[in-house]
Tab-separated table of C-alpha atoms in Angstrom:
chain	number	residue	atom	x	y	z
H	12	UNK	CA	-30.565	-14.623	54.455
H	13	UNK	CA	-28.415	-13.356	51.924
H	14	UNK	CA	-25.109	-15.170	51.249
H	15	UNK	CA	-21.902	-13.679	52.987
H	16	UNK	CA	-18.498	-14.063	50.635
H	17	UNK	CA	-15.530	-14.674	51.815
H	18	UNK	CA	-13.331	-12.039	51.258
H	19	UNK	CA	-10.757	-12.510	48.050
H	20	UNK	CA	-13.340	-14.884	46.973
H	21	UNK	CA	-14.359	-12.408	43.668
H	22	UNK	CA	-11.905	-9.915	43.787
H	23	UNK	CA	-8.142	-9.935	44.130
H	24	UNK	CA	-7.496	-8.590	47.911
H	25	UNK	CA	-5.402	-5.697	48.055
H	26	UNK	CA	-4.792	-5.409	44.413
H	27	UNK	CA	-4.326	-1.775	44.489
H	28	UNK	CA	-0.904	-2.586	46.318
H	29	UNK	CA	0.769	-4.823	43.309
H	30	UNK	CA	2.304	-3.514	40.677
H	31	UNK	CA	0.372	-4.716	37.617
H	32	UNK	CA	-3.132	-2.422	39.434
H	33	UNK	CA	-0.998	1.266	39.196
H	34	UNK	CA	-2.176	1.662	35.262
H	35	UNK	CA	-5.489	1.545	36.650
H	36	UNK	CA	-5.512	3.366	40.442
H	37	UNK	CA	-3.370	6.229	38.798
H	38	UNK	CA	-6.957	6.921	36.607
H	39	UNK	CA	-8.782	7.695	39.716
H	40	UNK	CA	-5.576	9.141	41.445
H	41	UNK	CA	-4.097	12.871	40.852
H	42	UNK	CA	-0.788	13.772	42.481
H	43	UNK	CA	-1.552	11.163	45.174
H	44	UNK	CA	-4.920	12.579	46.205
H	45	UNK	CA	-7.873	10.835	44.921
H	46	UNK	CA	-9.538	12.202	41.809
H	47	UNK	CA	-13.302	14.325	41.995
H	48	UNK	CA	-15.469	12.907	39.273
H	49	UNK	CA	-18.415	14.309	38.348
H	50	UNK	CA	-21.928	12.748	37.526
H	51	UNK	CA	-20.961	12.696	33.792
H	52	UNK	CA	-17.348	11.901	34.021
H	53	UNK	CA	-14.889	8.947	34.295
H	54	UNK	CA	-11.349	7.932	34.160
H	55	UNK	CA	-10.112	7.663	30.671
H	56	UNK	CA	-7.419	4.871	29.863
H	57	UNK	CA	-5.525	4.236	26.712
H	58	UNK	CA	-6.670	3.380	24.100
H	59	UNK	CA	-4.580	0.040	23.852
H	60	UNK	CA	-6.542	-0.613	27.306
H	61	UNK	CA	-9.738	-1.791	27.090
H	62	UNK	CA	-11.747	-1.866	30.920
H	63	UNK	CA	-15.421	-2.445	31.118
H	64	UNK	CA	-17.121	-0.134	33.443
H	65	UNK	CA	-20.175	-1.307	35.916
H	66	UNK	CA	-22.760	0.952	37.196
H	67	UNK	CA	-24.394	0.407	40.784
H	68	UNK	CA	-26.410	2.525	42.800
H	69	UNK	CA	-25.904	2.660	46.460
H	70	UNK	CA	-27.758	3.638	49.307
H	71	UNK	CA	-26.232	5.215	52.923
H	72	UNK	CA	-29.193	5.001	55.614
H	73	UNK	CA	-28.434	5.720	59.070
H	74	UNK	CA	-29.577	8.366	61.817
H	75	UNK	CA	-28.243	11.471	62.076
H	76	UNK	CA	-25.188	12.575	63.146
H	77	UNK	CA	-23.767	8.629	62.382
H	78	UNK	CA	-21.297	9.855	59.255
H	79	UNK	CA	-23.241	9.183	56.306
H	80	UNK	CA	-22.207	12.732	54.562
H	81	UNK	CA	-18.175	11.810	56.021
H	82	UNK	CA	-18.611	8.309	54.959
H	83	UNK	CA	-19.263	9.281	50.918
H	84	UNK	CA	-16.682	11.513	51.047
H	85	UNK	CA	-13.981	9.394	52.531
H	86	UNK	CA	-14.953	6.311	49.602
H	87	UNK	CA	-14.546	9.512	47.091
H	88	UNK	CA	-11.582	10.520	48.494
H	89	UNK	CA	-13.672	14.150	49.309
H	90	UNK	CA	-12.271	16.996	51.645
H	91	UNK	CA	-14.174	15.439	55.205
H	92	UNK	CA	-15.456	18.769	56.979
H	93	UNK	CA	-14.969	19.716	60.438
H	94	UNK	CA	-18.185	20.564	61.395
H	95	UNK	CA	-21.375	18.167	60.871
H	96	UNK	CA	-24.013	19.325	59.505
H	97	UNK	CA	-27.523	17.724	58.565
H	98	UNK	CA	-28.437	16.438	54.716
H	99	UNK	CA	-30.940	18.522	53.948
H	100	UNK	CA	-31.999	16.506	50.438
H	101	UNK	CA	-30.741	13.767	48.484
H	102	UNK	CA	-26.698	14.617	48.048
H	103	UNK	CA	-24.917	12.107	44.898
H	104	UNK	CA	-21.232	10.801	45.019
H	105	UNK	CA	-19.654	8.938	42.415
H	106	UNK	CA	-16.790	6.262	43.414
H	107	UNK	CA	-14.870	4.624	40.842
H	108	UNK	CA	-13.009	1.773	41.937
H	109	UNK	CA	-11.050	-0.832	39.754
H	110	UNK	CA	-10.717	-4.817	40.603
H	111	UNK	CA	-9.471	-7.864	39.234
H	112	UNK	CA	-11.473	-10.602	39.046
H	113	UNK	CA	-10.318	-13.606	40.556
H	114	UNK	CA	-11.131	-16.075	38.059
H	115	UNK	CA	-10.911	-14.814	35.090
H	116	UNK	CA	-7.583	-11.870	35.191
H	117	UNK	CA	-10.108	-9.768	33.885
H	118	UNK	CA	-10.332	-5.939	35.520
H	119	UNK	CA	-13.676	-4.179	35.871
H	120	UNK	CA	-14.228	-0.510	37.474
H	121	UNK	CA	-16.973	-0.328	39.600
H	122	UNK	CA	-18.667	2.965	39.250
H	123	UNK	CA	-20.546	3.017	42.557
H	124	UNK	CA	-23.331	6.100	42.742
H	125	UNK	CA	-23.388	6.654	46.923
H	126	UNK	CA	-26.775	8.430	47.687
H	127	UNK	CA	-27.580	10.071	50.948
H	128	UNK	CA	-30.229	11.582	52.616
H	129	UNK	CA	-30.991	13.467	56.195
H	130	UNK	CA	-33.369	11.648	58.570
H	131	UNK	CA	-35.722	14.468	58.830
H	132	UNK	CA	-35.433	14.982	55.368
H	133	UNK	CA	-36.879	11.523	54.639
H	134	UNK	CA	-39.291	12.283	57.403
H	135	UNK	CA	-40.618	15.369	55.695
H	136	UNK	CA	-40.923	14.472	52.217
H	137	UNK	CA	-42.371	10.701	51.727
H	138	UNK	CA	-41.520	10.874	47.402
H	139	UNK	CA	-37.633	11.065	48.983
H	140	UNK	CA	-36.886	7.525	50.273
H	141	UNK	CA	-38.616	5.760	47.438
H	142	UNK	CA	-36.637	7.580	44.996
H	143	UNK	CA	-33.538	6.508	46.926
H	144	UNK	CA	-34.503	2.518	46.599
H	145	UNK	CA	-35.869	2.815	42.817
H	146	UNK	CA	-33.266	0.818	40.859
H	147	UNK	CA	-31.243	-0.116	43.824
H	148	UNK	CA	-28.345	-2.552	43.796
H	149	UNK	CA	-27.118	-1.899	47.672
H	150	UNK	CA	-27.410	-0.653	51.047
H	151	UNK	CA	-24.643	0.535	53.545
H	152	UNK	CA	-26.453	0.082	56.973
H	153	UNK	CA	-24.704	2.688	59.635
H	154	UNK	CA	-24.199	2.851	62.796
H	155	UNK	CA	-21.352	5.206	65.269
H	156	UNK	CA	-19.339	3.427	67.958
H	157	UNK	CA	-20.030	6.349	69.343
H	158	UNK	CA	-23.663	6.294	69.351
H	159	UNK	CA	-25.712	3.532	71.161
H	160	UNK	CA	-28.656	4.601	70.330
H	161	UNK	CA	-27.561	4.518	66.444
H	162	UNK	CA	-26.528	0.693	66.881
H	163	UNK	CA	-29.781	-0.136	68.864
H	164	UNK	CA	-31.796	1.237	65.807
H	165	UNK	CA	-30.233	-0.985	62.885
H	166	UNK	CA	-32.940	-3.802	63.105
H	167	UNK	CA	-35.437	-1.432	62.448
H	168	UNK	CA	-33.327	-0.210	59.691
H	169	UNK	CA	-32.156	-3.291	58.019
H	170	UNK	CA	-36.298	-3.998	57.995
H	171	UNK	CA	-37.169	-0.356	56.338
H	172	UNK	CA	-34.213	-0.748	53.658
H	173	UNK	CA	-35.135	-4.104	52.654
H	174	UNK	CA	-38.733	-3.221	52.081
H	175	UNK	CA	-39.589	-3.663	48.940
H	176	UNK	CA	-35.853	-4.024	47.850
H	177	UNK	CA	-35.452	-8.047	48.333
H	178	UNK	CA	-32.398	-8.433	45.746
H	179	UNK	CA	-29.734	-5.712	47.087
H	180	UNK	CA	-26.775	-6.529	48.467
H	181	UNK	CA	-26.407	-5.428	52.454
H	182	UNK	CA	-23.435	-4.652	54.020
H	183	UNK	CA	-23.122	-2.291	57.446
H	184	UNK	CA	-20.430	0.286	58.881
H	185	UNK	CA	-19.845	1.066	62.203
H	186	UNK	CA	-18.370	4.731	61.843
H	187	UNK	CA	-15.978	6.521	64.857
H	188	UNK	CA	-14.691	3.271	65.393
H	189	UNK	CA	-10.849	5.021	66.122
H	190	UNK	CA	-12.257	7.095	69.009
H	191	UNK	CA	-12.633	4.123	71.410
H	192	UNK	CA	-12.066	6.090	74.877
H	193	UNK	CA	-15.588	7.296	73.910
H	194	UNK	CA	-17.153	3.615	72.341
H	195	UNK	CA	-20.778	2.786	73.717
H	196	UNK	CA	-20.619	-0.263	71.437
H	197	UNK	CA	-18.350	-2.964	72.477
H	198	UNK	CA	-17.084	-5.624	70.200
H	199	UNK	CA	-19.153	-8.907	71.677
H	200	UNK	CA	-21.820	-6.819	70.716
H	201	UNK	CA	-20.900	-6.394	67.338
H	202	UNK	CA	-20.334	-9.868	66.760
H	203	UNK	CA	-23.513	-11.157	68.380
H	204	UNK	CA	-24.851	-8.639	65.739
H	205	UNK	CA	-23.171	-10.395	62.767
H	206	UNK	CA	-24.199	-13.833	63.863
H	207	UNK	CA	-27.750	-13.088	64.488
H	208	UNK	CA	-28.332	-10.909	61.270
H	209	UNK	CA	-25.850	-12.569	58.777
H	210	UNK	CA	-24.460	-9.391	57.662
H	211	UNK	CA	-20.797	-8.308	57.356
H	212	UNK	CA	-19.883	-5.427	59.625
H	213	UNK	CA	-17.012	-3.121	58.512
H	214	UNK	CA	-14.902	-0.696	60.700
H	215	UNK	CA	-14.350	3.117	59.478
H	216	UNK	CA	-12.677	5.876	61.399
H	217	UNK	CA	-13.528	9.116	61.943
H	218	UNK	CA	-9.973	11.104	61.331
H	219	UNK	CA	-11.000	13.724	58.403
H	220	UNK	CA	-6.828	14.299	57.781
H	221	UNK	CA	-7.472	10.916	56.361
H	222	UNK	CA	-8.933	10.957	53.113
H	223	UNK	CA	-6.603	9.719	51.033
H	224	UNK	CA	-5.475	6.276	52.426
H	225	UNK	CA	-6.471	3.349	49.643
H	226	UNK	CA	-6.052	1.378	51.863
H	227	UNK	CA	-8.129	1.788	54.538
H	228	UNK	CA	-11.350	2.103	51.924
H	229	UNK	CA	-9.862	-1.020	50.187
H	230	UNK	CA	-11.855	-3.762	52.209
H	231	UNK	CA	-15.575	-1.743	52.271
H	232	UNK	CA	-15.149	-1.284	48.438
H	233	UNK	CA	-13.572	-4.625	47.712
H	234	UNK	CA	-16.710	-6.657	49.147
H	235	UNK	CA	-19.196	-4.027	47.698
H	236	UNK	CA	-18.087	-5.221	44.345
H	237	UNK	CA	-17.907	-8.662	44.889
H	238	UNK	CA	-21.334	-8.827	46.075
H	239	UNK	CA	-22.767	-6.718	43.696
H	240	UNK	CA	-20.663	-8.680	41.304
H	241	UNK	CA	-21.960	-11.802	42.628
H	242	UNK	CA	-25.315	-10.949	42.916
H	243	UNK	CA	-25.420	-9.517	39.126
H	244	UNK	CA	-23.789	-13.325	38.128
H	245	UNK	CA	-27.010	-15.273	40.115
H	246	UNK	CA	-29.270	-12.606	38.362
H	247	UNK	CA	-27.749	-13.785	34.671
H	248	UNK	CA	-28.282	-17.695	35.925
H	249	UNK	CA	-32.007	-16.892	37.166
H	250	UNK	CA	-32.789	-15.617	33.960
H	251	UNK	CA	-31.664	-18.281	31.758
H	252	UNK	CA	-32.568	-20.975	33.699
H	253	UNK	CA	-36.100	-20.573	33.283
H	254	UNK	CA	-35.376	-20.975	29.058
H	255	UNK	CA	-33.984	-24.380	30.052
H	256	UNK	CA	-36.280	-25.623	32.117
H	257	UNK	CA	-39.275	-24.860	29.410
H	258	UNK	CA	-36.816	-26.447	26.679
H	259	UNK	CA	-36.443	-29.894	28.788
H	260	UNK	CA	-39.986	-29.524	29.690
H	261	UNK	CA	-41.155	-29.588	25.953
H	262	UNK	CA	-38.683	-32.235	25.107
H	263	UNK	CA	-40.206	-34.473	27.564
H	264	UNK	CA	-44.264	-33.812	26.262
H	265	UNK	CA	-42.539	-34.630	22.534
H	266	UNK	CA	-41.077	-37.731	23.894
């Protein structure tokens, strides 16, 4: 089972409300509305500021009609549409997201490459799915208050994402979660869920006049980059270690 961080563990919690974070949120902000950023661009600071940039590729599984199209576009900051309709391919969205790391001060953006893809899609076209895992740092596993059926089914997802993808981070988001008069998921449930499974579960509304709000995509995007941060820093250590061991090792046959 994966390890579960507490939150502000990595990352300074709600950084993007203190004053020393609006050099960087004004680069992915435009007249208060969230910039659009293409697959070949990125927010450009001053020169006298110099901000690494991390690249992670993300994966939204769920069934249809759960919000994985509504979800990518609210972490963008997209236009949400009225109407759903179904993924009929793979469909890309870029998220750039600054933090400050605990630790150290320093400040990162997290360039976070969502990729979605219709059920039946996947169904239809077997080369689609593996494509979406190859070179995969993380998986958002959905689910809709909404839909019980959608909750029932995220064992059997959480056991098709992680095959063969063993070192990705995990995280799932239960979608609709502000229409409650209409919730077939209570919240017992949910946290039987997280106990049994070990996996954070985040809340995300379904209100498409929202879009814009940093603050309600602040806690989904926070973790995703302190687990992928995390998980990048155990990587490093794994592959050094082994350098060590075989130094010690042939210390001890010259001894």
């Amino acid at each position: 089972m994966a390890q579960v961080l507490d939150p502000g563990s990595i990352v300074v919690a709600d950084w993007h409300r203190s004053a020393d974070s609006k050099e960087f949120f004004s680069r992915i902000l435009h007249k208060k509305k969230r910039r659009n950023f293409g697959l070949l661009e990125a927010p450009v600071m001053p020169p006298s500021v110099s901000v690494d940039t991390v690249h992670y590729k993300i994966f939204i599984s769920g069934k249809n009609g759960v919000g994985k199209t509504a979800l990518a576009a609210r972490l963008a900051g997209f236009n949400i549409p009225n109407m759903h309709y179904e993924t009929t391919g793979i469909e890309t969205t870029v998220v750039y997201w600054p933090v400050k790391l605990r630790e150290s001060g320093r400040v990162l953006f997290f360039r976070l490459q969502l990729w979605d893809c219709g059920e039946n899609a996947l169904r239809r076209f077997d080369h689609l799915l593996p494509s979406c895992k190859e070179q995969l740092d993380a998986i958002l596993f959905l689910f809709s208050f909404t839909d019980r059926a959608s909750f029932d089914d995220l064992s059997n997802q959480i056991a098709r994402g992680s095959e063969p993808c063993d070192r990705v981070v995990k995280l799932v988001v239960g979608t609709k979660f502000d229409l409650f008069m209409h919730t077939d998921v209570t919240e017992r449930e949910v946290t039987r869920f997280q106990e049994v499974w070990g996996l954070p579960v985040f809340r995300m509304g379904g209100d498409v006049n929202n879009v814009s709000n940093l603050g309600e995509v602040a806690p989904l995007l926070n973790c995703l980059a302190e687990h992928l941060w995390h998980q990048d820093c155990v990587a490093a250590r794994s592959t050094i270690l082994p350098v060590a061991t075989q130094s010690e090792a042939a210390t001890v046959v010259h001894v």
